[in-house]
PDB file of C-alpha atoms in Angstrom:
ATOM      1  CA  ILE A   1       0.003  -0.066  -0.004  1.00 68.00           C
ATOM      2  CA  LEU A   2       2.778   2.391   0.893  1.00 67.00           C
ATOM      3  CA  ALA A   3       4.718   1.608  -2.350  1.00 65.00           C
ATOM      4  CA  ARG A   4       1.461   2.230  -4.435  1.00 66.00           C
ATOM      5  CA  ALA A   5       1.025   5.492  -2.559  1.00 67.00           C
ATOM      6  CA  GLY A   6       4.392   6.885  -3.731  1.00 70.00           C
ATOM      7  CA  PHE A   7       6.606   5.615  -0.925  1.00 66.00           C
ATOM      8  CA  ALA A   8       8.410   2.851  -2.757  1.00 72.00           C
ATOM      9  CA  GLU A   9      11.801   4.229  -1.887  1.00 73.00           C
ATOM     10  CA  GLU A  10      10.907   4.249   1.840  1.00 75.00           C
ATOM     11  CA  VAL A  11       9.622   0.700   1.604  1.00 72.00           C
ATOM     12  CA  ASP A  12      12.770  -0.362  -0.241  1.00 69.00           C
ATOM     13  CA  GLN A  13      14.935   1.057   2.554  1.00 73.00           C
ATOM     14  CA  ASN A  14      13.299  -1.137   5.159  1.00 72.00           C
ATOM     15  CA  PRO A  15      15.978  -3.697   6.345  1.00 71.00           C
ATOM     16  CA  LEU A  16      13.527  -6.519   6.080  1.00 67.00           C
ATOM     17  CA  MET A  17      13.159  -5.865   2.395  1.00 69.00           C
ATOM     18  CA  LEU A  18      16.213  -8.002   1.540  1.00 67.00           C
ATOM     19  CA  LEU A  19      14.594 -10.985   3.197  1.00 68.00           C
ATOM     20  CA  TYR A  20      11.344 -10.349   1.253  1.00 69.00           C
ATOM     21  CA  VAL A  21      13.233 -10.153  -2.053  1.00 67.00           C
ATOM     22  CA  GLU A  22      15.014 -13.442  -1.383  1.00 70.00           C
ATOM     23  CA  ALA A  23      11.549 -15.049  -0.663  1.00 68.00           C
ATOM     24  CA  GLY A  24      10.284 -13.646  -4.092  1.00 66.00           C
ATOM     25  CA  SER A  25       6.750 -13.256  -3.112  1.00 68.00           C
ATOM     26  CA  ASP A  26       4.295 -11.524  -5.484  1.00 73.00           C
ATOM     27  CA  GLU A  27       4.067  -8.553  -3.116  1.00 77.00           C
ATOM     28  CA  VAL A  28       7.796  -8.025  -3.383  1.00 79.00           C
ATOM     29  CA  VAL A  29       7.505  -7.999  -7.211  1.00 84.00           C
ATOM     30  CA  LEU A  30       4.815  -5.397  -6.986  1.00 83.00           C
ATOM     31  CA  ILE A  31       6.916  -3.254  -4.594  1.00 82.00           C
ATOM     32  CA  LEU A  32      10.019  -3.617  -6.848  1.00 85.00           C
ATOM     33  CA  MET A  33       7.914  -2.664  -9.869  1.00 88.00           C
ATOM     34  CA  ARG A  34       6.615   0.527  -8.035  1.00 85.00           C
ATOM     35  CA  LEU A  35      10.171   1.289  -6.998  1.00 86.00           C
ATOM     36  CA  ALA A  36      11.409   0.792 -10.693  1.00 90.00           C
ATOM     37  CA  GLN A  37       8.698   3.220 -11.799  1.00 89.00           C
ATOM     38  CA  GLN A  38       9.208   5.873  -9.131  1.00 86.00           C
ATOM     39  CA  THR A  39      13.030   5.967  -8.376  1.00 86.00           C
ATOM     40  CA  ILE A  40      15.321   8.558  -9.889  1.00 86.00           C
ATOM     41  CA  ARG A  41      18.553   6.993  -8.337  1.00 87.00           C
ATOM     42  CA  THR A  42      20.615   5.713 -11.207  1.00 92.00           C
ATOM     43  CA  GLU A  43      22.325   3.021  -9.152  1.00 91.00           C
ATOM     44  CA  ARG A  44      19.059   1.521  -7.935  1.00 89.00           C
ATOM     45  CA  LEU A  45      17.686   1.514 -11.574  1.00 93.00           C
ATOM     46  CA  GLU A  46      20.854  -0.331 -12.559  1.00 94.00           C
ATOM     47  CA  GLU A  47      20.274  -2.923  -9.847  1.00 90.00           C
ATOM     48  CA  LEU A  48      16.552  -3.315 -10.803  1.00 91.00           C
ATOM     49  CA  SER A  49      17.367  -3.615 -14.484  1.00 94.00           C
ATOM     50  CA  CYS A  50      19.260  -6.797 -13.571  1.00 92.00           C
ATOM     51  CA  SER A  51      16.192  -8.287 -11.641  1.00 90.00           C
ATOM     52  CA  VAL A  52      15.256 -11.924 -12.231  1.00 87.00           C
ATOM     53  CA  PHE A  53      11.691 -10.621 -12.433  1.00 89.00           C
ATOM     54  CA  GLN A  54      10.753  -9.626 -15.952  1.00 91.00           C
ATOM     55  CA  ASP A  55       7.963  -7.286 -14.613  1.00 92.00           C
ATOM     56  CA  VAL A  56      10.560  -5.416 -12.658  1.00 92.00           C
ATOM     57  CA  ARG A  57      12.962  -4.965 -15.726  1.00 94.00           C
ATOM     58  CA  GLN A  58       9.845  -3.910 -17.731  1.00 94.00           C
ATOM     59  CA  SER A  59       8.979  -1.266 -15.156  1.00 94.00           C
ATOM     60  CA  VAL A  60      12.594   0.147 -15.437  1.00 95.00           C
ATOM     61  CA  VAL A  61      12.284   0.711 -19.078  1.00 94.00           C
ATOM     62  CA  TRP A  62       8.972   2.760 -18.626  1.00 91.00           C
ATOM     63  CA  ASN A  63      10.682   5.022 -16.040  1.00 91.00           C
ATOM     64  CA  GLU A  64      11.401   8.284 -17.944  1.00 89.00           C
ATOM     65  CA  LYS A  65      14.493   8.791 -15.590  1.00 91.00           C
ATOM     66  CA  THR A  66      16.132   5.551 -16.696  1.00 94.00           C
ATOM     67  CA  PRO A  67      19.521   6.466 -18.099  1.00 94.00           C
ATOM     68  CA  VAL A  68      20.256   5.713 -21.821  1.00 94.00           C
ATOM     69  CA  LYS A  69      23.093   3.346 -20.836  1.00 94.00           C
ATOM     70  CA  ILE A  70      20.574   1.049 -18.981  1.00 95.00           C
ATOM     71  CA  LEU A  71      18.106   1.245 -21.785  1.00 95.00           C
ATOM     72  CA  ASN A  72      20.856   0.198 -24.223  1.00 94.00           C
ATOM     73  CA  VAL A  73      21.693  -2.903 -22.163  1.00 94.00           C
ATOM     74  CA  LEU A  74      18.002  -3.804 -21.808  1.00 95.00           C
ATOM     75  CA  ALA A  75      17.519  -3.460 -25.552  1.00 95.00           C
ATOM     76  CA  GLU A  76      19.723  -6.371 -26.108  1.00 93.00           C
ATOM     77  CA  GLY A  77      17.798  -8.658 -23.561  1.00 90.00           C
ATOM     78  CA  GLN A  78      15.838 -11.741 -24.514  1.00 91.00           C
ATOM     79  CA  ASN A  79      12.451 -10.685 -23.187  1.00 93.00           C
ATOM     80  CA  VAL A  80      10.213  -9.282 -25.840  1.00 96.00           C
ATOM     81  CA  PHE A  81       8.351  -7.179 -23.463  1.00 95.00           C
ATOM     82  CA  VAL A  82      11.264  -5.486 -22.064  1.00 96.00           C
ATOM     83  CA  ARG A  83      12.557  -4.740 -25.631  1.00 96.00           C
ATOM     84  CA  ARG A  84       9.113  -3.445 -26.435  1.00 96.00           C
ATOM     85  CA  GLY A  85       9.356  -1.040 -23.394  1.00 95.00           C
ATOM     86  CA  VAL A  86      12.824   0.142 -24.509  1.00 96.00           C
ATOM     87  CA  ALA A  87      11.353   0.806 -27.978  1.00 97.00           C
ATOM     88  CA  GLY A  88       8.550   2.914 -26.457  1.00 95.00           C
ATOM     89  CA  ASN A  89      10.835   4.934 -24.093  1.00 94.00           C
ATOM     90  CA  LYS A  90      11.214   8.504 -25.580  1.00 91.00           C
ATOM     91  CA  ASN A  91      14.802   8.568 -24.143  1.00 93.00           C
ATOM     92  CA  THR A  92      15.937   5.624 -26.326  1.00 95.00           C
ATOM     93  CA  ARG A  93      18.528   6.785 -28.839  1.00 94.00           C
ATOM     94  CA  PRO A  94      17.725   6.642 -32.526  1.00 95.00           C
ATOM     95  CA  GLU A  95      20.400   4.143 -33.198  1.00 95.00           C
ATOM     96  CA  ILE A  96      18.980   1.688 -30.684  1.00 96.00           C
ATOM     97  CA  LEU A  97      15.509   2.275 -32.251  1.00 97.00           C
ATOM     98  CA  ASP A  98      17.080   1.507 -35.554  1.00 97.00           C
ATOM     99  CA  ALA A  99      18.300  -1.853 -34.235  1.00 96.00           C
ATOM    100  CA  LEU A 100      14.951  -2.641 -32.556  1.00 97.00           C
ATOM    101  CA  SER A 101      13.095  -1.810 -35.811  1.00 97.00           C
ATOM    102  CA  LEU A 102      14.518  -5.064 -37.038  1.00 97.00           C
ATOM    103  CA  ASP A 103      13.156  -7.088 -34.179  1.00 97.00           C
ATOM    104  CA  GLU A 104      11.357 -10.296 -35.085  1.00 96.00           C
ATOM    105  CA  TYR A 105       8.393  -9.423 -32.987  1.00 97.00           C
ATOM    106  CA  GLU A 106       5.775  -7.154 -34.254  1.00 97.00           C
ATOM    107  CA  VAL A 107       4.975  -5.564 -30.815  1.00 97.00           C
ATOM    108  CA  VAL A 108       8.590  -4.278 -30.643  1.00 98.00           C
ATOM    109  CA  ARG A 109       8.437  -2.802 -34.094  1.00 98.00           C
ATOM    110  CA  ILE A 110       5.073  -1.157 -33.359  1.00 98.00           C
ATOM    111  CA  SER A 111       6.672   0.679 -30.341  1.00 98.00           C
ATOM    112  CA  VAL A 112       9.523   1.808 -32.529  1.00 98.00           C
ATOM    113  CA  ALA A 113       7.115   3.064 -35.103  1.00 98.00           C
ATOM    114  CA  LYS A 114       5.199   5.100 -32.457  1.00 97.00           C
ATOM    115  CA  ASN A 115       8.208   6.481 -30.832  1.00 97.00           C
ATOM    116  CA  THR A 116       8.714  10.136 -31.696  1.00 95.00           C
ATOM    117  CA  SER A 117      12.566   9.685 -31.383  1.00 95.00           C
ATOM    118  CA  THR A 118      12.590   7.278 -34.324  1.00 97.00           C
ATOM    119  CA  SER A 119      14.486   8.588 -37.305  1.00 96.00           C
ATOM    120  CA  ALA A 120      12.715   9.428 -40.605  1.00 96.00           C
ATOM    121  CA  ARG A 121      14.816   6.792 -42.413  1.00 97.00           C
ATOM    122  CA  THR A 122      13.610   4.135 -39.886  1.00 98.00           C
ATOM    123  CA  LEU A 123      10.012   5.303 -40.221  1.00 97.00           C
ATOM    124  CA  GLN A 124      10.277   4.971 -43.975  1.00 97.00           C
ATOM    125  CA  ILE A 125      11.386   1.301 -43.700  1.00 97.00           C
ATOM    126  CA  LEU A 126       8.667   0.560 -41.112  1.00 98.00           C
ATOM    127  CA  SER A 127       5.968   2.193 -43.318  1.00 97.00           C
ATOM    128  CA  LYS A 128       6.569  -0.783 -45.596  1.00 97.00           C
ATOM    129  CA  ASP A 129       6.259  -3.428 -42.976  1.00 97.00           C
ATOM    130  CA  ASN A 130       4.139  -6.590 -43.731  1.00 96.00           C
ATOM    131  CA  PHE A 131       2.173  -6.163 -40.476  1.00 96.00           C
ATOM    132  CA  GLU A 132      -0.491  -3.432 -40.568  1.00 96.00           C
ATOM    133  CA  GLY A 133      -0.006  -2.700 -36.915  1.00 97.00           C
ATOM    134  CA  VAL A 134       3.541  -1.434 -37.583  1.00 98.00           C
ATOM    135  CA  ARG A 135       2.390   0.660 -40.509  1.00 97.00           C
ATOM    136  CA  ARG A 136      -0.458   1.990 -38.328  1.00 97.00           C
ATOM    137  CA  GLY A 137       2.183   2.914 -35.635  1.00 97.00           C
ATOM    138  CA  VAL A 138       4.085   5.013 -38.240  1.00 97.00           C
ATOM    139  CA  ALA A 139       0.891   6.598 -39.342  1.00 96.00           C
ATOM    140  CA  SER A 140       0.221   7.677 -35.766  1.00 96.00           C
ATOM    141  CA  ASN A 141       3.716   9.086 -35.145  1.00 96.00           C
ATOM    142  CA  GLU A 142       3.398  12.839 -34.910  1.00 93.00           C
ATOM    143  CA  ASN A 143       6.987  13.188 -36.306  1.00 93.00           C
ATOM    144  CA  ALA A 144       6.466  11.072 -39.367  1.00 95.00           C
ATOM    145  CA  PRO A 145       7.306  13.079 -42.505  1.00 93.00           C
ATOM    146  CA  ALA A 146       4.515  14.183 -44.620  1.00 92.00           C
ATOM    147  CA  ASP A 147       5.821  12.128 -47.633  1.00 93.00           C
ATOM    148  CA  ILE A 148       5.522   8.925 -45.569  1.00 95.00           C
ATOM    149  CA  LEU A 149       2.030   9.856 -44.374  1.00 95.00           C
ATOM    150  CA  ASN A 150       0.971  10.611 -47.908  1.00 93.00           C
ATOM    151  CA  ILE A 151       2.042   7.111 -48.971  1.00 94.00           C
ATOM    152  CA  LEU A 152       0.401   5.520 -45.967  1.00 96.00           C
ATOM    153  CA  SER A 153      -2.869   7.532 -46.747  1.00 94.00           C
ATOM    154  CA  LYS A 154      -3.169   5.262 -49.717  1.00 94.00           C
ATOM    155  CA  ASP A 155      -2.428   2.074 -47.773  1.00 95.00           C
ATOM    156  CA  TYR A 156      -4.663  -1.034 -48.605  1.00 96.00           C
ATOM    157  CA  ASP A 157      -5.507  -1.327 -44.911  1.00 95.00           C
ATOM    158  CA  GLU A 158      -8.436   0.869 -43.747  1.00 95.00           C
ATOM    159  CA  ASP A 159      -6.993   1.164 -40.209  1.00 95.00           C
ATOM    160  CA  VAL A 160      -3.739   2.511 -41.479  1.00 95.00           C
ATOM    161  CA  ARG A 161      -5.494   5.187 -43.644  1.00 93.00           C
ATOM    162  CA  SER A 162      -7.758   6.063 -40.686  1.00 93.00           C
ATOM    163  CA  GLU A 163      -4.658   6.510 -38.479  1.00 94.00           C
ATOM    164  CA  VAL A 164      -3.179   8.902 -40.974  1.00 94.00           C
ATOM    165  CA  ALA A 165      -6.414  10.864 -41.044  1.00 91.00           C
ATOM    166  CA  GLN A 166      -6.186  11.251 -37.312  1.00 91.00           C
ATOM    167  CA  ASN A 167      -2.498  12.292 -37.238  1.00 87.00           C
ATOM    168  CA  LYS A 168      -3.087  16.087 -36.898  1.00 66.00           C
ATOM    169  CA  SER A 169       0.464  16.989 -36.780  1.00 64.00           C
ATOM    170  CA  THR A 170       1.209  16.851 -40.519  1.00 54.00           C
ATOM    171  CA  TYR A 171      -2.123  15.989 -41.970  1.00 49.00           C
ATOM    172  CA  PRO A 172      -2.736  19.581 -43.485  1.00 56.00           C
ATOM    173  CA  GLU A 173       0.420  19.043 -45.592  1.00 55.00           C
ATOM    174  CA  ILE A 174      -0.983  15.758 -47.244  1.00 52.00           C
TER     175      ILE A 174
END
């Protein structure tokens, strides 16, 4: 309850927390997830990024204060949901997004397509993806260049075309 109320740091500093972590209960995972979402301490984010619990690592990547070097390491991890989180973090560097745009899993590529830090070159490549969800992600990206949106406005998939129509950032130029 305290962690949920914004006191995850204080709960984490409780000397008994080490014992709880070793026990690995569901409550501990929830506390560590809250801590990963709330903390701004780089050293604690580094520790949490190495957690055996995938949900904790996933929470680290959604924290906007997570340093780029931690995101870079997590981008190379084996868990698809952690990579998806890295791909969706606005602080992820374009070169990491370029690499993640080649991920075998559609959910990762969709997050890259939606990320406003993704380069125009990568958005161009993703706009030709076989999966409509990826193309729809590009169409929704407010930083997608007008020429890409123009092409997607003629996509065979109605949902992609609809997403372009809803993208107000560059729609007047199309």
